[in-house]
Tab-separated table of C-alpha atoms and ligand atoms in Angstrom:
chain	number	residue	atom	x	y	z
A	232	MET	CA	-0.180	0.335	0.264
A	233	ALA	CA	1.250	3.436	-0.758
A	234	LYS	CA	2.511	5.023	2.438
A	235	VAL	CA	1.145	8.694	3.240
A	236	THR	CA	3.408	10.907	4.354
A	237	THR	CA	2.193	13.711	6.639
A	238	HIS	CA	3.480	17.510	6.018
A	239	ASN	CA	3.174	20.757	7.578
A	240	TRP	CA	2.322	23.199	5.282
A	241	LEU	CA	3.093	27.075	5.572
A	242	CYS	CA	1.249	29.466	3.172
A	243	LEU	CA	2.468	32.910	2.691
A	244	ASP	CA	1.270	35.901	0.811
A	245	GLU	CA	3.564	36.901	-0.403
A	246	VAL	CA	7.633	36.174	-0.397
A	247	ASP	CA	11.064	37.236	-2.048
A	248	SER	CA	11.044	33.373	-2.673
A	249	THR	CA	9.848	29.890	-1.126
A	250	ASN	CA	13.283	28.347	-1.649
A	251	LEU	CA	15.023	31.199	-0.382
A	252	TYR	CA	12.589	31.360	2.344
A	253	ALA	CA	13.108	27.501	3.507
A	254	LYS	CA	16.858	27.942	3.808
A	255	ARG	CA	17.104	31.300	5.040
A	256	CYS	CA	14.662	30.398	7.756
A	257	LYS	CA	15.624	26.864	7.878
A	258	VAL	CA	12.671	25.691	7.715
A	259	PRO	CA	12.187	21.964	9.022
A	260	ALA	CA	12.426	19.002	7.053
A	261	GLY	CA	8.604	18.111	6.304
A	262	THR	CA	7.101	21.437	5.356
A	263	VAL	CA	5.946	22.347	2.457
A	264	LEU	CA	5.743	26.319	1.583
A	265	LEU	CA	3.197	27.054	-0.473
A	266	ALA	CA	3.298	31.319	-1.935
A	267	THR	CA	0.610	33.314	-3.404
A	268	ARG	CA	3.333	35.354	-5.312
A	269	GLN	CA	6.735	35.548	-5.083
A	270	THR	CA	9.033	39.046	-5.514
A	271	ALA	CA	12.220	37.633	-6.312
A	272	GLY	CA	11.467	33.744	-7.925
A	273	LYS	CA	14.326	31.977	-8.568
A	274	GLY	CA	14.628	29.810	-11.687
A	275	ARG	CA	17.858	27.758	-12.688
A	276	ASP	CA	21.475	28.975	-13.391
A	277	GLY	CA	20.506	32.210	-11.687
A	278	ARG	CA	17.383	33.185	-14.065
A	279	HIS	CA	14.463	34.767	-12.668
A	280	PHE	CA	11.372	33.109	-12.349
A	281	VAL	CA	8.327	35.563	-13.183
A	282	SER	CA	5.719	35.074	-10.017
A	283	ARG	CA	2.945	36.561	-10.448
A	284	GLU	CA	-0.519	35.938	-8.527
A	285	GLY	CA	-2.108	32.575	-9.200
A	286	GLY	CA	0.197	30.868	-10.076
A	287	MET	CA	1.562	27.541	-7.504
A	288	TYR	CA	5.137	28.854	-6.049
A	289	LEU	CA	5.610	25.904	-3.973
A	290	SER	CA	9.082	24.551	-1.700
A	291	VAL	CA	8.816	21.089	0.074
A	292	VAL	CA	11.794	20.768	2.006
A	293	ARG	CA	12.625	17.254	1.717
A	294	GLY	CA	15.266	15.174	4.479
A	295	ASP	CA	15.381	12.028	3.102
A	296	ASP	CA	19.287	12.138	3.767
A	297	LEU	CA	20.359	10.273	0.788
A	298	PRO	CA	23.517	9.627	-0.709
A	299	ILE	CA	24.741	12.285	-3.230
A	300	ALA	CA	24.585	9.350	-6.141
A	301	GLU	CA	20.877	8.903	-4.882
A	302	ALA	CA	19.744	12.964	-5.511
A	303	VAL	CA	18.655	12.396	-9.327
A	304	LYS	CA	15.550	11.220	-7.560
A	305	TYR	CA	14.658	14.644	-6.742
A	306	THR	CA	15.342	15.634	-10.535
A	307	TYR	CA	13.036	12.761	-11.658
A	308	ALA	CA	10.264	12.927	-9.315
A	309	ALA	CA	9.885	16.485	-9.555
A	310	PRO	CA	8.350	16.563	-12.763
A	311	LEU	CA	7.161	13.634	-12.539
A	312	ALA	CA	4.865	14.550	-9.947
A	313	VAL	CA	3.696	17.512	-12.334
A	314	TRP	CA	3.285	15.356	-15.407
A	315	ALA	CA	1.203	13.224	-13.506
A	316	THR	CA	-0.799	16.236	-11.913
A	317	LEU	CA	-1.689	17.571	-15.328
A	318	ALA	CA	-2.543	13.689	-16.286
A	319	GLU	CA	-5.464	14.017	-13.972
A	320	TYR	CA	-6.412	17.437	-15.547
A	321	GLY	CA	-6.408	16.003	-18.879
A	322	ILE	CA	-3.417	17.657	-19.774
A	323	GLU	CA	-0.850	15.814	-21.789
A	324	ALA	CA	2.740	17.136	-20.968
A	325	SER	CA	6.222	16.375	-21.133
A	326	VAL	CA	9.169	16.767	-19.523
A	327	LYS	CA	12.004	18.981	-21.205
A	328	TRP	CA	15.083	17.829	-19.819
A	329	PRO	CA	16.104	18.031	-17.399
A	330	ASN	CA	13.189	18.885	-14.940
A	331	ASP	CA	10.751	21.910	-17.004
A	332	VAL	CA	7.474	20.721	-17.766
A	333	TRP	CA	5.492	21.657	-20.856
A	334	VAL	CA	2.529	21.715	-22.977
A	335	GLU	CA	2.005	21.646	-26.554
A	336	GLY	CA	5.536	23.944	-26.789
A	337	ALA	CA	4.745	26.275	-24.567
A	338	LYS	CA	6.393	26.007	-20.436
A	339	ILE	CA	3.471	25.516	-17.850
A	340	ALA	CA	5.780	24.574	-15.000
A	341	GLY	CA	9.806	25.147	-13.984
A	342	ILE	CA	11.592	23.233	-10.999
A	343	LEU	CA	14.983	24.341	-8.527
A	344	ILE	CA	16.164	21.775	-6.813
A	345	GLU	CA	18.752	22.553	-4.044
A	346	ASN	CA	20.435	20.285	-1.911
A	347	GLU	CA	22.127	20.831	1.367
A	348	LEU	CA	25.201	18.332	1.299
A	349	SER	CA	26.805	16.904	4.099
A	350	GLU	CA	29.696	14.475	4.434
A	351	GLY	CA	28.534	13.012	0.801
A	352	ARG	CA	24.966	13.029	1.624
A	353	VAL	CA	22.279	15.182	0.686
A	354	THR	CA	20.924	15.632	4.295
A	355	ARG	CA	17.980	17.980	3.181
A	356	CYS	CA	16.371	19.186	-0.182
A	357	ILE	CA	14.586	21.652	-1.157
A	358	VAL	CA	12.708	20.627	-4.445
A	359	GLY	CA	11.177	24.188	-5.757
A	360	ILE	CA	8.368	24.260	-8.041
A	361	GLY	CA	6.458	26.862	-10.164
A	362	LEU	CA	3.431	25.941	-12.274
A	363	ASN	CA	1.187	28.084	-13.921
A	364	VAL	CA	-2.518	28.315	-12.871
A	365	TYR	CA	-4.140	31.645	-13.597
A	366	ASN	CA	-1.142	33.621	-13.280
A	367	ASP	CA	-0.524	36.654	-16.038
A	368	LEU	CA	1.900	35.737	-18.107
A	369	THR	CA	2.779	38.401	-20.058
A	370	GLU	CA	5.862	38.953	-18.834
A	371	VAL	CA	7.249	35.595	-19.093
A	372	PRO	CA	10.184	35.792	-21.488
A	373	CYS	CA	9.129	32.495	-24.041
A	374	ALA	CA	6.290	30.955	-24.862
A	375	ALA	CA	4.370	30.077	-21.397
A	376	THR	CA	0.965	28.204	-20.564
A	377	GLY	CA	-1.129	27.729	-17.800
A	378	LEU	CA	-4.023	25.361	-16.320
A	379	HIS	CA	-6.455	28.235	-17.077
A	380	MET	CA	-5.197	28.473	-20.518
A	381	LEU	CA	-5.964	25.057	-21.344
A	382	GLY	CA	-9.129	25.316	-19.838
A	383	VAL	CA	-9.217	23.703	-16.499
A	384	GLU	CA	-10.408	25.935	-13.715
A	385	ALA	CA	-8.214	24.319	-10.934
A	386	GLU	CA	-7.801	25.839	-7.509
A	387	VAL	CA	-4.140	26.816	-6.805
A	388	CYS	CA	-4.401	24.840	-3.172
A	389	GLU	CA	-5.925	21.788	-4.547
A	390	VAL	CA	-2.872	21.843	-7.717
A	391	ALA	CA	-0.011	21.949	-4.905
A	392	LYS	CA	-1.952	19.008	-2.849
A	393	ARG	CA	-1.904	17.037	-5.854
A	394	VAL	CA	1.693	17.531	-6.715
A	395	VAL	CA	2.809	17.057	-3.238
A	396	GLY	CA	1.241	13.501	-2.716
A	397	LYS	CA	2.880	12.947	-6.250
A	398	LEU	CA	6.098	13.797	-5.484
A	399	ASP	CA	6.104	11.467	-2.015
A	400	LEU	CA	4.860	8.792	-4.393
A	401	TYR	CA	7.688	9.126	-7.141
A	402	LEU	CA	10.170	9.473	-4.039
A	403	GLU	CA	9.387	5.988	-2.775
A	404	MET	CA	10.449	4.666	-5.716
A	405	ASP	CA	13.724	3.325	-6.726
A	406	THR	CA	16.298	5.506	-9.349
A	407	GLN	CA	15.620	2.482	-11.759
A	408	SER	CA	11.404	2.584	-12.065
A	409	LEU	CA	11.652	6.576	-11.999
A	410	LEU	CA	14.248	6.721	-14.811
A	411	GLU	CA	11.823	4.307	-16.574
A	412	SER	CA	8.735	6.139	-15.743
A	413	ILE	CA	10.694	9.693	-17.117
A	414	ARG	CA	12.156	8.453	-19.995
A	415	PRO	CA	9.054	7.933	-22.561
A	416	VAL	CA	7.731	11.288	-21.843
A	417	THR	CA	10.920	13.529	-22.208
A	418	LEU	CA	10.674	15.499	-25.294
A	419	ASN	CA	14.376	15.677	-25.658
A	420	ILE	CA	14.820	12.534	-27.007
A	421	GLY	CA	15.345	11.864	-30.151
A	422	ARG	CA	15.869	15.815	-31.091
A	423	MET	CA	18.803	17.438	-32.246
A	424	VAL	CA	20.424	19.189	-29.442
A	425	MET	CA	23.992	21.737	-29.588
A	426	LEU	CA	27.133	21.130	-26.809
A	427	ALA	CA	28.460	24.227	-24.809
A	428	ASP	CA	31.379	23.804	-27.451
A	429	GLY	CA	28.646	24.343	-30.103
A	430	THR	CA	28.595	20.337	-31.334
A	431	GLN	CA	25.708	19.440	-32.444
A	432	GLY	CA	24.086	16.289	-31.544
A	433	VAL	CA	20.989	13.770	-31.415
A	434	ALA	CA	19.726	13.171	-27.449
A	435	GLU	CA	19.368	9.309	-27.196
A	436	ASP	CA	18.750	8.751	-23.467
A	437	ILE	CA	18.978	9.617	-19.951
A	438	ALA	CA	21.794	8.154	-18.532
A	439	ALA	CA	21.581	6.558	-14.906
A	440	ASP	CA	23.379	9.517	-13.231
A	441	GLY	CA	21.252	12.143	-14.736
A	442	ARG	CA	23.039	13.224	-17.466
A	443	LEU	CA	22.036	13.371	-21.192
A	444	ALA	CA	23.373	10.669	-23.439
A	445	VAL	CA	23.780	12.757	-26.991
A	446	ARG	CA	24.940	10.853	-29.980
A	447	VAL	CA	27.988	12.874	-31.745
A	448	GLY	CA	28.492	10.745	-35.001
A	449	GLN	CA	29.835	7.259	-33.451
A	450	GLN	CA	30.512	8.671	-30.332
A	451	ILE	CA	28.027	8.869	-27.010
A	452	ARG	CA	28.468	12.154	-25.058
A	453	TYR	CA	27.770	12.355	-21.709
A	454	VAL	CA	25.949	15.966	-20.302
A	455	ALA	CA	25.169	17.805	-17.409
A	456	ALA	CA	22.120	20.040	-17.651
A	457	GLY	CA	23.084	23.912	-18.627
A	458	ASP	CA	25.718	21.838	-20.793
A	459	VAL	CA	23.487	21.576	-23.249
A	460	SER	CA	20.310	23.024	-25.464
A	461	LEU	CA	17.956	22.107	-27.875
A	462	LYS	CA	18.977	22.874	-31.409
A	463	GLU	CA	15.427	24.566	-31.777
A	464	GLU	CA	15.443	25.870	-28.471
A	465	LEU	CA	11.997	26.396	-26.656
A	466	CYS	CA	12.805	29.259	-23.965
B	275	BTN	C1	12.937	27.191	-13.704
B	275	BTN	O1	12.338	27.171	-14.546
B	275	BTN	O2	14.314	27.898	-14.162
B	275	BTN	C2	12.854	26.834	-12.684
B	275	BTN	C3	11.747	27.719	-11.733
B	275	BTN	C4	11.486	27.268	-10.285
B	275	BTN	C5	10.610	28.110	-9.310
B	275	BTN	C6	9.901	27.804	-8.205
B	275	BTN	S1	8.704	28.563	-7.659
B	275	BTN	C7	8.939	28.033	-6.034
B	275	BTN	C8	10.061	27.722	-6.107
B	275	BTN	N1	10.803	29.413	-5.576
B	275	BTN	C9	11.863	29.612	-6.390
B	275	BTN	O3	12.306	31.002	-6.087
B	275	BTN	N2	11.975	28.983	-7.009
B	275	BTN	C10	10.966	28.120	-7.112
């Protein structure tokens, strides 16, 4: 039977960033921070994440205490939780490696995972998820969509509860099963990608350690997030 995990929910009207708040206030593991809007939402690679009212901005603070090699589980479980939640609302989404979620050529969710390390282990992990629900997307610097735009009139709190419940379930799975779940819904696989050095190749697979396996001629090169972009970049 599926394990039921209890969380303490902390709902904030406005915050700079739920991830920053979790770190600054040393929020204990088991807490979910949910904000109505963020004034300094953090994206990956130091980017700003536009977070107008009406979106779901949450950070789940986990204390699984995993060896570093297993922390890749968060990278797979978080987008799968969003993907599965959207599926429940009848929305067919894809994961853009490593962990964005896209629908019909537009981004619907972004994920920022921040690990705290001690002696080779991830002692605390902040899984930050931003999902567009009915927030204004005009300032978002790439093609974006949200649940209401797709005809789903869901409430932010309800969406958040579903995402967190699914995250718990996916994190119960082992890394191999997570990989097998994410591969078929990853949109990069089979597409042309550009490596940081300008080389082009075809993304063939996601490796066990979470890197993208890219075929360049006869060779397979394994690349980390940040070292590769889709050839026809979407965002
Ligand atoms: C990205 O698309 O680059 C990642 C965006 C991650 C946004 C979420 S919203 C909740 C949490 N708090 C933040 O400041 N960032 C993450």
